[in-house]
Coordinates of C-alpha atoms and ligand atoms in Angstrom, one line a residue:
X701 CA 111.8 75.2 85.7
X702 CA 108.7 73.7 87.4
X703 CA 108.7 76.2 90.2
X704 CA 107.5 78.7 87.6
X705 CA 104.1 77.0 87.4
X706 CA 103.5 78.1 91.0
X707 CA 104.4 81.8 90.5
X708 CA 101.7 84.4 90.9
X709 CA 101.9 86.0 87.5
X710 CA 100.7 89.5 87.1
X711 CA 100.7 92.2 84.4
X712 CA 101.9 95.1 86.5
X713 CA 100.7 98.7 86.5
X714 CA 103.1 101.0 84.5
X715 CA 103.7 104.3 86.3
X716 CA 104.5 107.5 84.3
X717 CA 108.1 108.2 83.4
X718 CA 110.4 109.9 86.0
X719 CA 113.0 111.4 83.7
X720 CA 116.2 112.9 85.2
X721 CA 117.7 116.2 84.1
X722 CA 116.0 119.4 83.4
X723 CA 112.6 118.7 81.7
X724 CA 109.1 120.2 81.9
X725 CA 107.3 117.4 83.7
X726 CA 103.6 117.4 83.1
X727 CA 103.1 113.6 83.0
X728 CA 102.3 112.4 86.5
X729 CA 100.1 115.0 88.0
X730 CA 102.6 116.2 90.5
X731 CA 102.3 119.6 92.1
X732 CA 104.7 122.2 90.7
X733 CA 105.0 124.0 94.1
X734 CA 107.0 122.8 97.1
X735 CA 105.4 121.3 100.2
X736 CA 104.2 123.6 103.1
X737 CA 107.2 125.7 104.5
X738 CA 106.8 124.0 107.9
X739 CA 107.8 120.7 106.2
X740 CA 111.2 122.0 105.2
X741 CA 111.8 123.6 108.6
X742 CA 110.9 120.3 110.3
X743 CA 113.2 118.3 108.0
X744 CA 116.1 120.7 108.6
X745 CA 115.8 120.3 112.4
X746 CA 115.0 116.6 112.4
X747 CA 116.5 114.6 115.3
X748 CA 117.8 111.5 113.5
X749 CA 118.2 109.6 116.8
X750 CA 114.4 109.1 116.5
X751 CA 115.1 106.7 113.6
X752 CA 116.7 104.2 116.0
X753 CA 113.3 103.2 117.1
X754 CA 110.4 101.6 115.2
X755 CA 107.7 104.2 114.1
X756 CA 104.2 104.3 115.6
X757 CA 102.4 101.3 114.3
X758 CA 99.0 103.1 114.6
X759 CA 100.5 106.2 112.9
X760 CA 98.7 108.3 115.4
X761 CA 100.6 111.6 114.8
X762 CA 99.3 111.7 111.3
X763 CA 96.0 110.1 112.0
X764 CA 95.2 112.6 114.7
X765 CA 96.2 115.6 112.4
X766 CA 93.9 114.3 109.6
X767 CA 91.0 113.6 112.1
X768 CA 91.2 117.2 113.3
X769 CA 91.4 118.6 109.8
X770 CA 88.3 116.6 108.5
X771 CA 86.4 116.8 111.8
X772 CA 86.1 113.0 112.3
X773 CA 87.3 110.6 115.0
X774 CA 90.9 109.3 114.8
X775 CA 89.3 105.8 114.7
X776 CA 87.7 106.8 111.3
X777 CA 91.1 107.4 109.6
X778 CA 93.5 104.9 108.0
X779 CA 96.8 106.0 106.5
X780 CA 99.2 104.3 104.1
X781 CA 102.1 104.5 101.8
X782 CA 100.4 106.7 99.2
X783 CA 96.8 106.2 98.3
X784 CA 98.0 103.3 96.1
X785 CA 98.8 101.4 99.3
X786 CA 95.5 102.4 100.9
X787 CA 93.5 101.4 97.8
X788 CA 95.3 98.1 97.6
X789 CA 94.6 97.4 101.3
X790 CA 90.9 98.4 100.7
X791 CA 90.6 96.0 97.7
X792 CA 92.1 93.2 99.8
X793 CA 89.9 93.9 102.8
X794 CA 86.5 94.7 101.3
X795 CA 86.3 92.8 98.0
X796 CA 86.2 89.3 99.2
X797 CA 83.1 87.9 97.4
X798 CA 82.5 85.9 94.3
X799 CA 80.6 88.7 92.7
X800 CA 82.3 91.2 90.4
X801 CA 83.4 94.5 91.6
X802 CA 82.5 97.4 89.2
X803 CA 84.5 100.4 88.0
X804 CA 84.5 102.4 84.8
X805 CA 86.3 101.2 81.6
X806 CA 88.3 104.4 81.5
X807 CA 89.7 105.2 85.0
X808 CA 92.8 104.8 87.1
X809 CA 94.5 101.9 85.5
X810 CA 95.7 100.4 88.8
X811 CA 92.2 99.1 89.7
X812 CA 92.2 96.2 87.3
X813 CA 95.8 95.4 88.3
X814 CA 94.9 95.0 92.0
X815 CA 91.7 93.1 91.2
X816 CA 93.8 90.6 89.1
X817 CA 96.5 90.4 91.8
X818 CA 94.0 89.6 94.5
X819 CA 91.9 87.4 92.2
X820 CA 88.9 89.7 92.6
X821 CA 86.4 89.3 89.7
X822 CA 85.7 92.6 88.1
X823 CA 83.6 94.3 85.4
X824 CA 84.6 97.5 83.6
X825 CA 81.5 99.6 82.9
X826 CA 81.8 101.9 79.9
X827 CA 81.7 105.6 80.4
X828 CA 79.4 107.4 78.0
X829 CA 80.7 109.2 74.9
X830 CA 81.4 112.4 77.0
X831 CA 83.3 110.3 79.5
X832 CA 80.6 110.5 82.1
X833 CA 79.6 107.8 84.5
X834 CA 76.2 106.3 83.8
X835 CA 74.9 105.7 87.4
X836 CA 72.2 103.3 86.4
X837 CA 74.9 100.9 85.2
X838 CA 76.0 100.4 88.8
X839 CA 72.7 99.0 90.1
X840 CA 73.3 95.4 89.1
X841 CA 74.3 92.9 91.8
X842 CA 78.1 93.3 92.5
X843 CA 80.8 92.7 95.0
X844 CA 81.7 96.4 95.4
X845 CA 82.1 99.6 93.5
X846 CA 85.2 101.9 92.9
X847 CA 84.7 105.4 91.5
X848 CA 87.5 107.9 91.1
X849 CA 85.9 111.3 91.5
X850 CA 87.0 113.4 89.8
X851 CA 87.9 110.6 87.4
X852 CA 91.4 110.0 86.0
X853 CA 92.6 110.3 83.3
X854 CA 89.4 112.1 82.1
X855 CA 89.3 114.9 84.8
X856 CA 85.5 114.6 84.8
X857 CA 83.7 115.2 88.1
X858 CA 80.4 113.6 89.0
X859 CA 78.2 115.6 91.5
X860 CA 77.4 114.1 94.9
X861 CA 73.9 113.3 93.7
X862 CA 75.4 110.7 91.4
X863 CA 77.6 109.3 94.2
X864 CA 74.5 109.2 96.4
X865 CA 72.6 107.3 93.8
X866 CA 75.4 104.7 93.5
X867 CA 75.6 104.4 97.3
X868 CA 71.9 104.0 97.7
X869 CA 71.8 101.2 95.1
X870 CA 74.7 99.4 96.8
X871 CA 74.0 99.4 100.5
X872 CA 75.3 95.8 100.9
X873 CA 78.7 96.3 99.4
X874 CA 81.6 98.7 100.0
X875 CA 81.8 101.7 97.6
X876 CA 85.2 103.3 97.4
X877 CA 85.4 106.9 96.2
X878 CA 89.0 107.7 95.2
X879 CA 89.4 111.4 95.6
X880 CA 93.0 111.8 94.6
X881 CA 92.1 115.1 92.7
X882 CA 89.2 116.4 94.8
X883 CA 91.0 119.5 96.2
X884 CA 91.2 121.2 92.8
X885 CA 87.6 122.5 92.8
X886 CA 85.5 119.4 93.1
X887 CA 83.3 118.4 96.0
X888 CA 84.2 115.6 98.5
X889 CA 81.9 112.7 99.4
X890 CA 83.2 113.0 103.0
X891 CA 80.0 114.9 103.8
X892 CA 78.0 111.7 103.0
X893 CA 79.8 109.6 105.6
X894 CA 77.3 110.1 108.4
X895 CA 74.6 108.7 106.1
X896 CA 76.4 105.8 104.5
X897 CA 78.4 103.1 106.4
X898 CA 79.2 101.5 103.0
X899 CA 81.3 104.5 101.9
X900 CA 85.1 104.7 102.0
X901 CA 86.7 108.0 100.9
X902 CA 90.4 107.8 99.9
X903 CA 92.6 110.9 99.4
X904 CA 96.3 111.5 98.9
X905 CA 99.1 114.0 99.8
X906 CA 100.7 113.4 96.3
X907 CA 98.8 116.1 94.4
X908 CA 97.3 118.9 96.4
X909 CA 99.9 118.7 99.2
X910 CA 102.9 118.5 96.9
X911 CA 104.3 115.4 98.6
X912 CA 104.2 112.6 96.0
X913 CA 107.8 111.7 97.0
X914 CA 106.9 111.1 100.7
X915 CA 104.1 108.6 99.9
X916 CA 101.1 109.4 102.0
X917 CA 97.5 108.4 101.4
X918 CA 94.5 108.0 103.7
X919 CA 91.1 106.6 103.9
X920 CA 88.2 108.0 106.0
X921 CA 85.1 105.9 106.7
X922 CA 83.1 104.3 109.5
X923 CA 84.9 103.1 112.6
X924 CA 84.0 99.5 111.7
X925 CA 85.4 99.8 108.2
X926 CA 88.7 101.4 109.5
X927 CA 89.0 98.6 112.1
X928 CA 88.8 96.0 109.3
X929 CA 91.3 97.8 107.2
X930 CA 93.7 98.0 110.2
X931 CA 93.3 94.2 110.8
X932 CA 94.5 93.5 107.3
X933 CA 97.3 96.1 107.5
X934 CA 98.6 94.5 110.8
X935 CA 98.4 91.1 109.1
X936 CA 100.7 92.4 106.3
X937 CA 103.1 95.0 107.7
X938 CA 102.8 96.7 111.1
X939 CA 105.1 99.6 110.2
X940 CA 103.9 101.0 106.9
X941 CA 104.8 104.6 107.5
X942 CA 108.2 105.9 108.5
X943 CA 108.7 108.1 111.6
X944 CA 109.8 111.0 109.4
X945 CA 106.8 110.6 107.1
X946 CA 104.3 110.8 110.0
X947 CA 105.8 114.0 111.3
X948 CA 106.1 115.7 108.0
X949 CA 102.7 114.7 106.9
X950 CA 101.1 116.0 110.1
X951 CA 102.9 119.3 109.6
X952 CA 101.6 119.6 106.1
X953 CA 98.0 119.0 107.2
X954 CA 98.3 121.7 109.9
X955 CA 99.1 124.4 107.3
X956 CA 95.7 124.8 105.8
X957 CA 96.4 128.3 104.5
X958 CA 99.3 127.2 102.3
X959 CA 97.3 124.2 101.1
X960 CA 94.4 126.4 100.0
X961 CA 96.6 129.0 98.4
X962 CA 98.5 126.4 96.4
X963 CA 95.3 124.7 95.1
X964 CA 94.0 128.2 94.1
X965 CA 97.1 128.9 92.1
X966 CA 96.8 125.6 90.2
X967 CA 93.1 126.1 89.5
X968 CA 93.8 129.6 88.1
X969 CA 96.6 128.2 85.9
X970 CA 94.3 125.4 84.8
X971 CA 91.5 127.8 83.7
X972 CA 94.0 129.8 81.7
X973 CA 95.4 126.7 80.1
X974 CA 91.9 125.6 79.1
X975 CA 91.4 128.8 77.1
X976 CA 94.8 128.4 75.4
X977 CA 94.3 124.8 74.6
X978 CA 90.9 125.5 73.0
X979 CA 92.5 128.3 70.9
X980 CA 95.0 125.7 69.6
X981 CA 92.2 123.4 68.5
X982 CA 92.0 121.0 71.5
X983 CA 88.8 119.6 72.7
X984 CA 88.2 118.3 76.3
X985 CA 85.6 117.7 79.0
X986 CA 85.7 120.2 81.7
X987 CA 88.4 119.3 84.3
X988 CA 88.1 119.8 88.1
X989 CA 91.6 118.3 88.6
X990 CA 95.2 119.4 88.2
X991 CA 95.3 118.0 84.6
X992 CA 93.4 118.3 81.3
X993 CA 92.6 115.3 79.1
X994 CA 92.6 116.8 75.7
X995 CA 92.2 115.7 72.0
X996 CA 93.4 117.8 69.1
X997 CA 90.9 118.2 66.2
X998 CA 93.4 117.3 63.5
X999 CA 96.8 116.3 64.8
X1000 CA 97.3 112.8 66.4
X1001 CA 98.0 112.6 70.1
X1002 CA 100.9 110.2 69.6
X1003 CA 102.6 112.7 67.3
X1004 CA 102.2 115.6 69.7
X1005 CA 103.4 113.4 72.6
X1006 CA 106.5 112.3 70.7
X1007 CA 107.3 115.8 69.5
X1008 CA 106.9 117.3 72.9
X1009 CA 109.2 114.7 74.4
X1010 CA 111.9 115.6 71.9
X1011 CA 111.6 119.1 73.3
X1012 CA 111.9 117.7 76.9
X1013 CA 108.3 118.3 77.7
X1014 CA 106.6 115.3 79.2
X1015 CA 102.9 114.7 79.1
X1016 CA 101.1 111.3 79.4
X1017 CA 99.8 109.3 76.5
X1018 CA 98.1 105.8 76.4
X1019 CA 97.8 103.8 73.3
X1020 CA 94.6 102.2 74.5
X1021 CA 91.1 101.8 73.1
X1022 CA 88.9 105.0 73.3
X1023 CA 91.7 107.2 74.6
X1024 CA 94.5 106.9 72.1
X1025 CA 93.7 110.3 70.6
X1026 CA 94.0 112.0 74.0
X1027 CA 96.9 113.5 76.0
X1028 CA 96.8 114.0 79.7
X1029 CA 98.5 117.3 80.5
X1030 CA 99.3 118.1 84.1
X1031 CA 98.9 121.7 85.1
X1032 CA 102.3 123.1 86.0
X1033 CA 103.3 126.6 86.9
X1034 CA 102.2 129.5 84.7
X1035 CA 105.7 129.5 83.1
X1036 CA 105.7 125.8 82.4
X1037 CA 102.3 126.0 80.8
X1038 CA 103.3 129.0 78.7
X1039 CA 106.3 127.1 77.4
X1040 CA 104.0 124.1 76.7
X1041 CA 101.6 126.3 74.7
X1042 CA 104.4 127.9 72.6
X1043 CA 105.7 124.4 71.8
X1044 CA 102.3 123.0 71.1
X1045 CA 101.7 125.8 68.6
X1046 CA 104.8 124.9 66.6
X1047 CA 104.1 121.2 66.8
X1048 CA 100.5 121.5 65.6
X1049 CA 101.5 123.8 62.7
X1050 CA 104.1 121.2 61.7
X1051 CA 101.6 118.3 62.1
X1052 CA 98.9 120.0 60.1
X1053 CA 101.1 120.5 57.0
Ligands
PMP2270 N1 94.2 107.4 92.5 C1 94.2 108.1 91.3 C2 93.0 108.3 90.6 C3 95.5 108.5 90.8 O1 95.6 109.1 89.6 C4 96.6 108.3 91.6 C5 98.0 108.7 91.1 N2 98.7 107.9 90.3 C6 96.5 107.6 92.8 C7 95.3 107.2 93.2 C8 97.7 107.2 93.6 O2 98.4 108.2 94.1 P1 99.4 108.1 95.3 O3 99.7 106.6 95.5 O4 100.6 108.9 95.0 O5 98.6 108.6 96.5

């Protein structure tokens, strides 16, 4: 049994449930609409003989499509297997000092897992009582900063003036801005790239492009940063993206019209859902994402979560300090949200008895 003393022991991240069968799934912030129509067409006509060969190690088909879309050089784009992979590579590449990296206490719960896995010291900085980031807390000496903006699971967006303040105070370390949810009405820090060579912006195809199942994420930053990221990637696995993924991803990026229309639909449904949730007695900070992080005034989140699940409606709940009274509800289609509201009404009436 001695070999066990040499094992790298980690407490893993726990992803949301992926139940099978017919359920209303509002627990992992997936997009309720299908990917762009061109993706299906490409898939139907895909020449499988391509799969005989290794895929492009530099992922150029997808990198070039993203560079054209965001008006940057291909050498400023790095792609990976979902933004989880891109974030993990970025932690490994850029956080290599003895000083602690900083991120909020309530944020994407994978950050502390990667920090532990890679033995990166870290400090979790409390959000204020309204779940807002206190920028002055990020001015102490540190080994790097990670901000999800909009933040998850809170949904709260910090304006670019706040991001700028953090970047200015941290010129000598890398600041990662994780923009997994930026396309649902927030503002991207990509516009700050020409001014800040310490900024790395990370986005994903999993939410606004309806492709969580394909696993595509990307980072945009300075050419120097992207080179360092690629050096680490090539030291780990040259072929991170499948040939099929590269093609389908590039096709999705090219259809900007469908992308915008889908985001608009979700924003509209979200704004409606906000009104309905307030009427039911929920309270929440304004969300600029495809989810709402809400607390009911009198019925416990755990009770609502459990009762919804009995009715095959899945939302996300964490029994963790500061957030154990909150539910994170993904914005689905109008129909899904209507069904959710009808069921919530019954459950709350039951819970208030
Ligand atoms: N960042 C945040 C803030 C997220 O909520 C998620 C989704 N779990 C991710 C990154 C990772 O998404 P993906 O790996 O699907 O791109």
